[in-house]
XYZ file of C-alpha atoms in Angstrom:
588
model
C 18.900 6.086 1.676
C 19.136 2.363 1.317
C 17.452 0.893 -1.728
C 14.728 -1.677 -1.301
C 16.258 -5.043 -0.720
C 14.175 -8.218 -0.594
C 14.253 -11.980 -0.737
C 15.181 -11.930 -4.123
C 16.283 -8.117 -4.354
C 18.760 -5.503 -3.285
C 18.554 -1.885 -4.060
C 15.602 -1.364 -6.350
C 13.353 1.487 -5.348
C 14.180 3.186 -2.055
C 16.905 5.668 -2.693
C 15.636 6.484 -6.234
C 13.809 9.391 -4.661
C 17.069 10.959 -3.496
C 18.624 10.200 -6.855
C 15.820 11.943 -8.647
C 15.879 14.836 -6.265
C 19.592 15.305 -6.687
C 19.147 15.536 -10.425
C 16.357 18.118 -10.373
C 17.295 21.780 -9.840
C 15.571 23.291 -6.864
C 14.531 19.955 -5.393
C 16.273 20.744 -2.152
C 14.304 23.917 -1.673
C 11.083 22.010 -2.238
C 12.010 19.554 0.482
C 12.828 22.190 3.067
C 9.164 22.786 3.754
C 7.452 19.545 2.776
C 3.659 19.713 2.892
C 1.555 17.199 4.733
C 0.422 15.745 1.400
C 3.958 15.028 0.334
C 4.797 13.268 3.539
C 1.543 11.301 3.480
C 2.127 10.338 -0.108
C 5.653 9.240 0.693
C 4.357 6.947 3.440
C 2.480 4.953 0.799
C 5.632 4.227 -1.145
C 6.258 0.477 -1.142
C 9.988 1.052 -1.477
C 10.367 2.066 2.138
C 8.815 -0.994 3.649
C 11.597 -3.556 3.672
C 14.675 -2.798 5.674
C 17.208 -5.602 6.237
C 19.959 -5.132 8.772
C 23.235 -6.109 7.230
C 26.665 -4.535 7.223
C 28.509 -6.626 4.723
C 31.733 -4.893 5.466
C 31.786 -5.249 9.243
C 34.337 -8.056 9.247
C 36.608 -6.321 6.801
C 38.579 -3.247 7.840
C 38.193 -0.278 5.521
C 40.567 2.615 5.566
C 38.989 6.006 6.330
C 39.700 8.507 3.562
C 41.367 11.751 4.603
C 39.338 14.886 4.853
C 39.833 17.984 2.703
C 39.808 21.655 3.785
C 36.275 22.956 4.206
C 34.792 19.425 4.501
C 33.389 18.297 7.883
C 35.621 15.720 9.583
C 34.570 12.461 11.142
C 36.204 10.735 14.092
C 37.148 7.096 13.689
C 34.065 5.986 15.652
C 31.860 8.285 13.625
C 33.265 6.876 10.400
C 32.576 3.288 11.466
C 28.966 4.070 12.444
C 28.310 6.033 9.217
C 29.883 3.355 7.097
C 27.593 0.736 8.701
C 24.472 2.836 8.074
C 25.457 3.444 4.510
C 26.183 -0.170 3.652
C 22.984 -1.321 5.369
C 20.628 1.198 3.906
C 22.121 3.104 1.014
C 24.579 1.019 -0.962
C 21.874 -1.173 -2.547
C 20.740 1.800 -4.714
C 23.692 4.167 -4.817
C 26.511 1.632 -4.948
C 29.324 0.747 -2.600
C 31.536 3.375 -4.287
C 28.650 5.882 -4.549
C 29.109 5.912 -8.287
C 25.457 5.167 -8.841
C 23.633 1.903 -9.380
C 19.837 1.815 -9.651
C 20.000 5.187 -7.956
C 22.024 8.177 -9.124
C 25.640 8.785 -8.051
C 26.433 10.346 -4.682
C 29.970 11.380 -5.458
C 31.491 14.261 -3.551
C 31.369 16.406 -6.703
C 27.543 16.165 -6.479
C 27.061 16.165 -2.680
C 29.361 19.144 -2.044
C 27.677 21.164 -4.710
C 24.266 20.498 -3.175
C 25.445 21.219 0.299
C 24.649 20.245 3.860
C 21.115 21.609 4.147
C 19.931 19.992 0.899
C 21.166 16.550 1.847
C 19.805 16.861 5.363
C 16.295 17.687 4.131
C 16.104 14.722 1.802
C 17.451 12.267 4.325
C 14.938 13.603 6.832
C 11.825 13.874 4.667
C 12.449 11.520 1.767
C 10.401 11.886 -1.417
C 7.324 10.425 -3.035
C 9.582 8.804 -5.651
C 10.809 6.198 -3.163
C 13.451 7.808 -0.929
C 12.550 6.718 2.650
C 11.818 9.488 5.142
C 14.498 8.388 7.562
C 14.023 11.299 9.898
C 10.278 11.778 10.154
C 9.806 8.033 10.388
C 12.049 7.967 13.440
C 14.455 5.414 11.995
C 17.390 7.828 12.015
C 17.875 10.362 14.779
C 18.839 13.978 14.163
C 22.386 13.017 15.178
C 22.407 10.092 12.737
C 21.239 12.307 9.912
C 23.900 14.922 10.709
C 26.456 12.098 10.669
C 25.277 10.780 7.298
C 25.331 14.201 5.669
C 28.952 14.684 6.792
C 29.762 11.179 5.573
C 28.380 11.970 2.109
C 30.453 15.153 1.971
C 33.596 13.070 2.462
C 35.164 10.738 -0.091
C 33.690 7.208 0.023
C 35.830 4.436 1.503
C 36.881 1.680 -0.880
C 36.192 -1.848 0.379
C 38.857 -4.518 -0.112
C 38.932 -6.775 -3.113
C 38.284 -10.495 -2.639
C 40.396 -12.712 -4.885
C 41.449 -16.350 -5.041
C 43.627 -16.163 -1.961
C 40.829 -14.748 0.162
C 38.336 -17.275 -1.145
C 40.607 -20.225 -0.548
C 41.087 -19.103 3.060
C 37.344 -19.449 3.652
C 36.831 -22.645 1.656
C 36.092 -25.710 3.722
C 35.208 -29.276 2.758
C 33.426 -30.532 5.850
C 32.749 -33.984 4.434
C 34.954 -35.165 1.614
C 33.186 -36.671 -1.463
C 34.724 -40.056 -0.716
C 33.201 -39.983 2.745
C 29.689 -39.118 1.625
C 27.001 -41.778 1.176
C 26.789 -43.609 -2.152
C 22.995 -43.696 -1.903
C 20.209 -41.792 -0.184
C 20.380 -42.617 3.531
C 17.090 -41.016 4.659
C 13.450 -41.764 3.934
C 12.608 -38.245 2.824
C 10.676 -37.584 -0.348
C 13.338 -35.236 -1.663
C 11.269 -34.101 -4.637
C 8.723 -32.697 -2.215
C 11.189 -31.148 0.217
C 11.222 -27.352 0.743
C 14.222 -25.185 1.502
C 12.925 -22.188 3.456
C 15.006 -19.127 4.139
C 14.977 -17.986 7.758
C 16.180 -14.581 6.850
C 17.194 -12.916 10.080
C 18.775 -15.923 11.828
C 21.068 -16.917 9.002
C 19.543 -20.340 8.533
C 17.429 -22.467 6.202
C 14.763 -24.841 7.355
C 14.208 -28.056 5.364
C 10.492 -28.866 5.590
C 8.869 -32.067 4.417
C 6.109 -31.298 1.951
C 3.993 -34.254 3.025
C 4.054 -34.092 6.820
C 4.672 -30.261 6.883
C 7.260 -30.941 9.590
C 10.670 -29.350 9.919
C 13.263 -31.969 9.051
C 16.257 -29.949 10.157
C 17.548 -26.369 10.575
C 20.884 -25.643 8.918
C 23.145 -22.709 9.742
C 24.035 -20.691 6.616
C 25.217 -17.256 5.626
C 23.116 -14.236 6.587
C 19.742 -13.664 4.887
C 19.907 -16.429 2.311
C 18.840 -14.946 -0.936
C 18.120 -18.079 -3.003
C 18.355 -21.861 -2.828
C 19.375 -23.771 -5.944
C 19.558 -27.464 -6.649
C 22.225 -29.409 -8.513
C 20.958 -31.035 -11.669
C 20.861 -34.421 -9.935
C 18.849 -32.996 -7.066
C 21.332 -34.294 -4.512
C 23.035 -31.036 -3.542
C 21.287 -27.918 -2.283
C 23.226 -24.695 -2.734
C 22.307 -21.623 -0.729
C 23.920 -18.176 -0.790
C 23.591 -15.465 1.866
C 23.756 -11.741 1.340
C 27.118 -11.989 3.055
C 28.390 -14.020 0.065
C 28.680 -17.287 2.004
C 27.779 -20.366 -0.064
C 26.734 -23.563 1.676
C 26.516 -26.902 -0.093
C 24.049 -29.299 1.585
C 23.951 -33.004 0.868
C 20.325 -34.090 0.804
C 21.267 -37.789 0.740
C 22.608 -37.680 4.290
C 20.498 -38.467 7.375
C 19.740 -35.782 8.253
C 20.847 -33.555 5.363
C 23.878 -31.493 6.324
C 26.435 -29.046 5.015
C 29.376 -30.743 3.324
C 31.226 -27.747 1.912
C 31.233 -23.975 2.298
C 33.021 -20.891 0.934
C 32.801 -17.157 1.112
C 33.012 -15.740 -2.426
C 33.080 -12.025 -1.616
C 31.594 -9.475 0.761
C 28.068 -9.269 -0.597
C 26.241 -11.510 -3.037
C 22.851 -12.672 -4.352
C 23.234 -15.533 -6.860
C 24.373 -19.130 -7.110
C 23.669 -21.839 -9.714
C 24.918 -25.270 -10.895
C 25.615 -26.683 -14.349
C 22.608 -28.396 -15.965
C 23.580 -29.116 -19.553
C 23.335 -32.848 -20.354
C 26.687 -34.443 -19.747
C 27.755 -31.665 -17.420
C 25.281 -32.214 -14.541
C 26.770 -31.324 -11.153
C 30.194 -30.617 -12.663
C 30.380 -26.954 -11.722
C 28.788 -24.362 -9.494
C 28.912 -20.627 -9.999
C 28.318 -17.690 -7.693
C 28.098 -13.965 -8.517
C 28.803 -11.150 -6.126
C 27.735 -7.566 -5.544
C 31.142 -6.764 -4.032
C 33.589 -7.191 -5.553
C 31.791 -7.090 -8.898
C 32.718 -10.589 -10.202
C 31.735 -14.194 -10.453
C 33.523 -17.389 -9.581
C 33.214 -20.922 -11.059
C 33.632 -23.692 -8.480
C 33.940 -27.454 -8.417
C 30.473 -28.980 -8.235
C 31.410 -31.541 -5.555
C 33.516 -29.465 -3.236
C 32.998 -25.715 -4.000
C 36.728 -25.393 -4.656
C 37.129 -22.003 -6.389
C 38.544 -22.599 -9.855
C 38.133 -19.400 -11.946
C 37.240 -15.808 -11.108
C 36.082 -13.301 -13.697
C 35.417 -9.604 -12.958
C 32.477 -7.666 -14.477
C 33.773 -4.120 -14.439
C 33.387 -2.432 -17.776
C 31.394 -0.235 -20.061
C 27.601 0.357 -19.895
C 25.523 -0.745 -22.842
C 23.884 2.622 -23.377
C 26.429 5.402 -22.809
C 29.508 3.171 -23.272
C 30.818 4.697 -20.031
C 33.020 2.836 -17.610
C 31.308 1.561 -14.476
C 33.487 0.455 -11.594
C 30.813 -1.568 -9.758
C 28.604 -3.663 -12.046
C 27.005 -6.189 -9.669
C 26.092 -9.732 -10.668
C 22.362 -10.260 -10.354
C 20.565 -13.466 -11.453
C 22.463 -16.448 -12.797
C 20.673 -19.203 -14.725
C 22.072 -22.470 -16.153
C 21.314 -23.097 -19.776
C 19.725 -26.427 -20.744
C 20.768 -26.054 -24.401
C 24.469 -25.249 -24.163
C 27.201 -25.747 -21.525
C 26.800 -22.164 -20.370
C 25.865 -20.089 -17.377
C 23.739 -16.994 -18.115
C 25.175 -14.212 -15.936
C 23.284 -10.918 -15.645
C 25.341 -7.835 -14.856
C 23.140 -5.177 -13.295
C 24.783 -1.790 -13.819
C 26.270 -2.330 -17.262
C 23.124 -4.005 -18.639
C 25.106 -6.922 -20.091
C 24.164 -10.562 -20.228
C 27.173 -12.876 -20.249
C 26.996 -16.389 -21.666
C 29.810 -18.097 -19.814
C 30.860 -21.333 -21.503
C 32.271 -23.772 -18.977
C 33.580 -26.422 -21.386
C 37.145 -25.169 -20.879
C 37.368 -22.884 -17.873
C 41.124 -22.480 -18.279
C 40.406 -20.801 -21.644
C 37.120 -19.304 -20.610
C 34.860 -18.166 -23.432
C 32.304 -15.431 -22.623
C 29.745 -14.171 -25.109
C 28.638 -10.629 -24.214
C 25.095 -9.561 -25.072
C 24.124 -5.931 -24.703
C 20.650 -5.756 -23.175
C 19.529 -2.968 -20.871
C 20.391 -1.490 -17.512
C 19.611 -2.464 -14.732
C 19.263 -6.229 -14.985
C 17.890 -7.903 -11.919
C 15.929 -11.147 -11.857
C 14.111 -13.458 -14.221
C 13.586 -17.022 -15.377
C 13.161 -19.413 -18.298
C 10.077 -19.834 -20.408
C 8.165 -23.151 -20.366
C 10.419 -24.683 -23.057
C 13.522 -23.624 -21.106
C 14.958 -22.217 -24.333
C 14.310 -18.519 -23.691
C 15.442 -16.561 -20.667
C 13.457 -13.476 -19.696
C 15.017 -10.985 -17.244
C 13.746 -7.650 -15.931
C 15.826 -4.482 -16.265
C 13.777 -3.034 -13.500
C 14.840 0.602 -13.423
C 14.263 0.842 -17.184
C 10.851 -0.932 -17.128
C 12.145 -3.438 -19.672
C 12.239 -7.205 -20.024
C 15.145 -8.680 -22.036
C 14.661 -11.990 -23.820
C 17.639 -14.235 -24.593
C 17.530 -17.216 -26.885
C 19.760 -19.668 -25.005
C 19.911 -22.019 -27.990
C 21.370 -19.482 -30.407
C 23.053 -17.340 -27.783
C 21.493 -14.083 -29.016
C 19.195 -11.354 -27.818
C 15.681 -12.061 -29.081
C 13.925 -8.881 -27.974
C 13.849 -6.003 -25.525
C 10.224 -5.789 -24.396
C 9.269 -2.269 -23.326
C 5.765 -1.456 -24.403
C 3.232 -2.668 -21.897
C 5.730 -3.321 -19.082
C 4.684 -1.547 -15.862
C 6.668 0.362 -13.286
C 9.704 -1.560 -11.917
C 8.973 -5.108 -13.015
C 9.915 -7.705 -10.432
C 9.223 -11.224 -11.717
C 11.340 -13.346 -9.373
C 11.588 -16.303 -11.819
C 8.262 -15.304 -13.401
C 5.289 -17.577 -14.115
C 4.631 -19.680 -17.236
C 1.191 -20.778 -18.345
C -0.959 -21.201 -21.464
C -3.187 -18.206 -22.112
C -6.643 -19.207 -23.420
C -6.303 -16.761 -26.320
C -2.596 -15.979 -26.865
C -0.950 -19.327 -26.082
C 2.185 -19.727 -23.893
C 3.005 -16.643 -21.855
C 5.386 -15.596 -19.097
C 4.209 -13.237 -16.367
C 5.813 -10.558 -14.219
C 4.287 -8.384 -11.528
C 5.672 -4.975 -10.502
C 6.966 -3.171 -7.458
C 5.844 0.236 -8.704
C 2.234 -0.407 -9.790
C -0.609 -2.923 -9.598
C -0.179 -4.444 -13.058
C 0.802 -7.937 -14.099
C 2.266 -8.097 -17.622
C 1.788 -11.231 -19.738
C 4.439 -11.701 -22.436
C 3.918 -14.151 -25.312
C 6.675 -16.781 -25.431
C 5.819 -18.925 -28.482
C 7.508 -17.547 -31.632
C 6.729 -20.754 -33.604
C 3.071 -21.289 -32.716
C 2.054 -17.676 -31.999
C 4.525 -15.500 -33.927
C 2.376 -12.395 -33.799
C 2.288 -12.425 -29.989
C 5.928 -13.480 -29.386
C 7.885 -11.132 -27.140
C 5.057 -8.629 -26.764
C 2.838 -7.890 -23.786
C -0.376 -9.593 -24.878
C -2.395 -8.587 -21.777
C -1.966 -6.501 -18.659
C -3.892 -7.570 -15.607
C -4.737 -5.284 -12.737
C -3.875 -6.663 -9.300
C -4.306 -5.368 -5.740
C -1.620 -2.740 -5.822
C 2.115 -1.974 -5.986
C 4.685 -3.678 -3.913
C 4.544 -7.097 -5.524
C 7.607 -9.316 -5.444
C 6.500 -12.637 -6.949
C 3.934 -14.187 -9.295
C 3.404 -17.938 -9.275
C 1.609 -20.725 -11.058
C 2.279 -24.398 -11.933
C 1.825 -26.542 -15.098
C -1.013 -28.413 -13.339
C -2.699 -25.281 -11.947
C -5.202 -22.863 -13.481
C -4.433 -20.205 -10.904
C -2.067 -17.219 -11.104
C -1.070 -15.992 -7.627
C 0.298 -12.448 -7.077
C 1.701 -11.269 -3.696
C 2.014 -7.666 -2.517
C 4.178 -7.837 0.624
C 5.661 -4.342 0.182
C 2.348 -2.556 -0.254
C 1.925 -0.012 2.586
C -1.653 -1.013 3.211
C -1.585 -3.790 5.841
C -4.592 -5.599 4.405
C -3.079 -5.672 0.930
C 0.372 -6.714 2.262
C -1.155 -9.573 4.254
C -3.200 -11.066 1.418
C -2.698 -12.298 -2.129
C -4.627 -11.859 -5.355
C -5.410 -14.960 -7.430
C -6.557 -14.955 -11.066
C -8.407 -17.709 -12.881
C -6.182 -18.441 -15.871
C -9.148 -19.668 -17.916
C -11.102 -16.472 -17.234
C -8.583 -13.638 -17.131
C -11.314 -11.119 -17.966
C -12.791 -11.683 -14.508
C -11.591 -9.851 -11.361
C -9.097 -11.490 -9.058
C -10.061 -13.087 -5.770
C -8.421 -11.835 -2.584
C -7.225 -14.585 -0.245
C -6.511 -13.305 3.322
C -3.484 -15.512 3.904
C -2.241 -13.441 6.909
C -5.544 -13.844 8.631
C -5.591 -17.583 7.842
C -2.299 -17.981 9.634
C -3.901 -17.333 13.035
C -1.197 -14.766 13.867
C -2.527 -11.610 15.474
C 0.598 -9.464 15.796
C 2.546 -7.655 13.098
C 1.730 -6.643 9.544
C 1.911 -10.359 8.572
C 3.374 -9.686 5.079
C 2.582 -12.537 2.766
C 5.303 -13.393 0.329
C 6.473 -15.758 -2.403
C 4.075 -18.525 -3.258
C 5.797 -21.845 -3.954
C 4.109 -25.025 -5.201
C 4.621 -28.552 -3.949
C 5.887 -31.222 -6.289
C 2.556 -32.138 -7.879
C 1.064 -28.675 -8.013
C -1.773 -29.430 -5.645
C -0.626 -27.040 -2.904
C 0.807 -23.545 -2.810
C 2.799 -22.390 0.203
C 3.016 -18.754 1.359
C 5.295 -17.237 3.967
C 3.629 -14.995 6.525
C 6.616 -12.844 7.327
C 6.715 -10.788 10.531
C 9.537 -9.054 12.318
C 12.370 -10.952 13.961
C 10.826 -10.583 17.437
C 7.349 -11.612 16.263
C 5.917 -14.973 15.340
C 5.804 -15.879 11.647
C 4.265 -18.828 9.865
C 3.800 -20.680 6.594
C 0.318 -21.118 5.189
C -0.468 -23.995 2.838
C -3.464 -23.598 0.532
C -5.222 -26.187 -1.617
C -4.569 -24.836 -5.085
C -7.792 -26.104 -6.649
C -10.186 -24.872 -3.935
C -8.027 -21.924 -2.728
C -8.911 -23.001 0.818
C -6.697 -23.365 3.835
C -5.016 -26.786 4.112
C -2.407 -26.315 6.777
C -0.533 -23.757 8.909
C 3.063 -24.384 9.871
C 3.888 -22.578 13.117
C 7.142 -23.240 14.949
C 9.238 -20.952 17.148
C 12.172 -21.819 14.907
C 10.484 -20.239 11.891
C 11.992 -16.792 12.378
C 11.337 -14.446 9.437
C 10.612 -17.142 6.841
C 10.725 -15.631 3.358
C 11.841 -17.531 0.218
C 10.754 -21.149 -0.218
C 12.179 -23.501 -2.860
C 10.673 -26.878 -3.630
C 13.457 -29.346 -4.655
C 11.735 -30.770 -7.717
C 10.480 -27.460 -9.075
C 13.751 -25.655 -8.476
C 15.858 -28.472 -9.937
C 13.729 -28.601 -13.081
C 13.073 -24.877 -13.449
C 9.316 -25.357 -13.065
C 7.596 -22.042 -12.491
């Protein structure tokens, strides 16, 4: 029941199947006797492949709602177990309050009308639309499924809010600004340093791009979602799914955490101010729960201003109680943070010139906003509304919506930050791959030089298959790399497709990165290419289970040949990688 959650994602596809089934009359009867073809087709759904283990509410007591006559009761122990399963596996799609997110609502009005047997069947068998087959896959026992059905028939618990008082209780300045070095104290080439998420250990590894050696391992929040750099490149900000933000001073020897804060119960995004004259002044973090964002001091992470995102959806103008904050990007043209609110479909331009009198420009875009990045000029921001197969384009210079791109976008676009390059025919483009199909959409991004192609899909490439999370290129590269880590086929998941940008009419080449790693156990999912500083190398994570060995494979970008393999027992579930220079300068 949990939606697909990834390095850069929570709640996209898995769970949509149940949502669709709940909305279709008679769907429960169809699931009671699923045929072999249905089950086999479901097993090929990429959405069921990634299953993080995280109960974001485990440290926060939640009151158990009272039962009503005719509704199955849960003991206190049963409630705690069901709550954990729901928050780990279901909330990403259906929402903490079960009001619906990417997936449809699971309110008691709906679940009680459908009844016990209907819910049990879909939890057990799943659906081809993306709902995992929790029962037939063996991931939930019959007793667990019975428990979850009864949990869904009861009112959902309401997690606690997390305001200024709670944030300040968690805020720590470990090294005061006055006690930090006034110059870089190490001999690291910081521009070629990589911050690598060690997802299941709650750490990041800092790896030197030249020697390929681990410089240090730093304890962080759980399952770091992204790393972001301050405009100066001195401070590395990382945020875990548990909403813990760590501020790492890269000037220290070795680099270490100098401040930390917990900004909520679950989160995905952090960013710093980049407008000229405002560099390093502020940091911002957005949360999934509670639905809000907080502006912090850029030197200490002191929380300064909290703003909630609850409000009306852009389409139906209906109130949504849980609009989660997805990607946040710093504008280079105005002193603003670009805050994307998933469930309402709104893009907020948050002006930080005067945070005491905070000015927020609200742009109606499309539900359900997720992830995206800037074009090559850094003027335009493109973000995927993944469940609506749409890419929204924001002009950060004028502060207005430029276009909603729908035609030509594939099933469930998932760009990460996207990829910018110059198309041999159509000029500058920005690319996104898709979770739901094999296509890669190329969107024209040059309204001045190529006005006829601007904000349209100028070409659709055909990659290896669905289940892609990231596309990647570099200004000095003529390659476009596309991963497919969530594809159910092991060979596809453990390899990448690479296109020749100068000959996009030619088929892609398959590079067997998992095989190149030398690892023999596990699926060896290959995920998230990241370039080094000068664009000569691209790094891929070979991501195995927590108890298996993982690795990082480094390829020569020009020859596409193996250059190095980084294997170390400390590299547990490496996923996202962020080069300091490229991340600091929004090069992708």
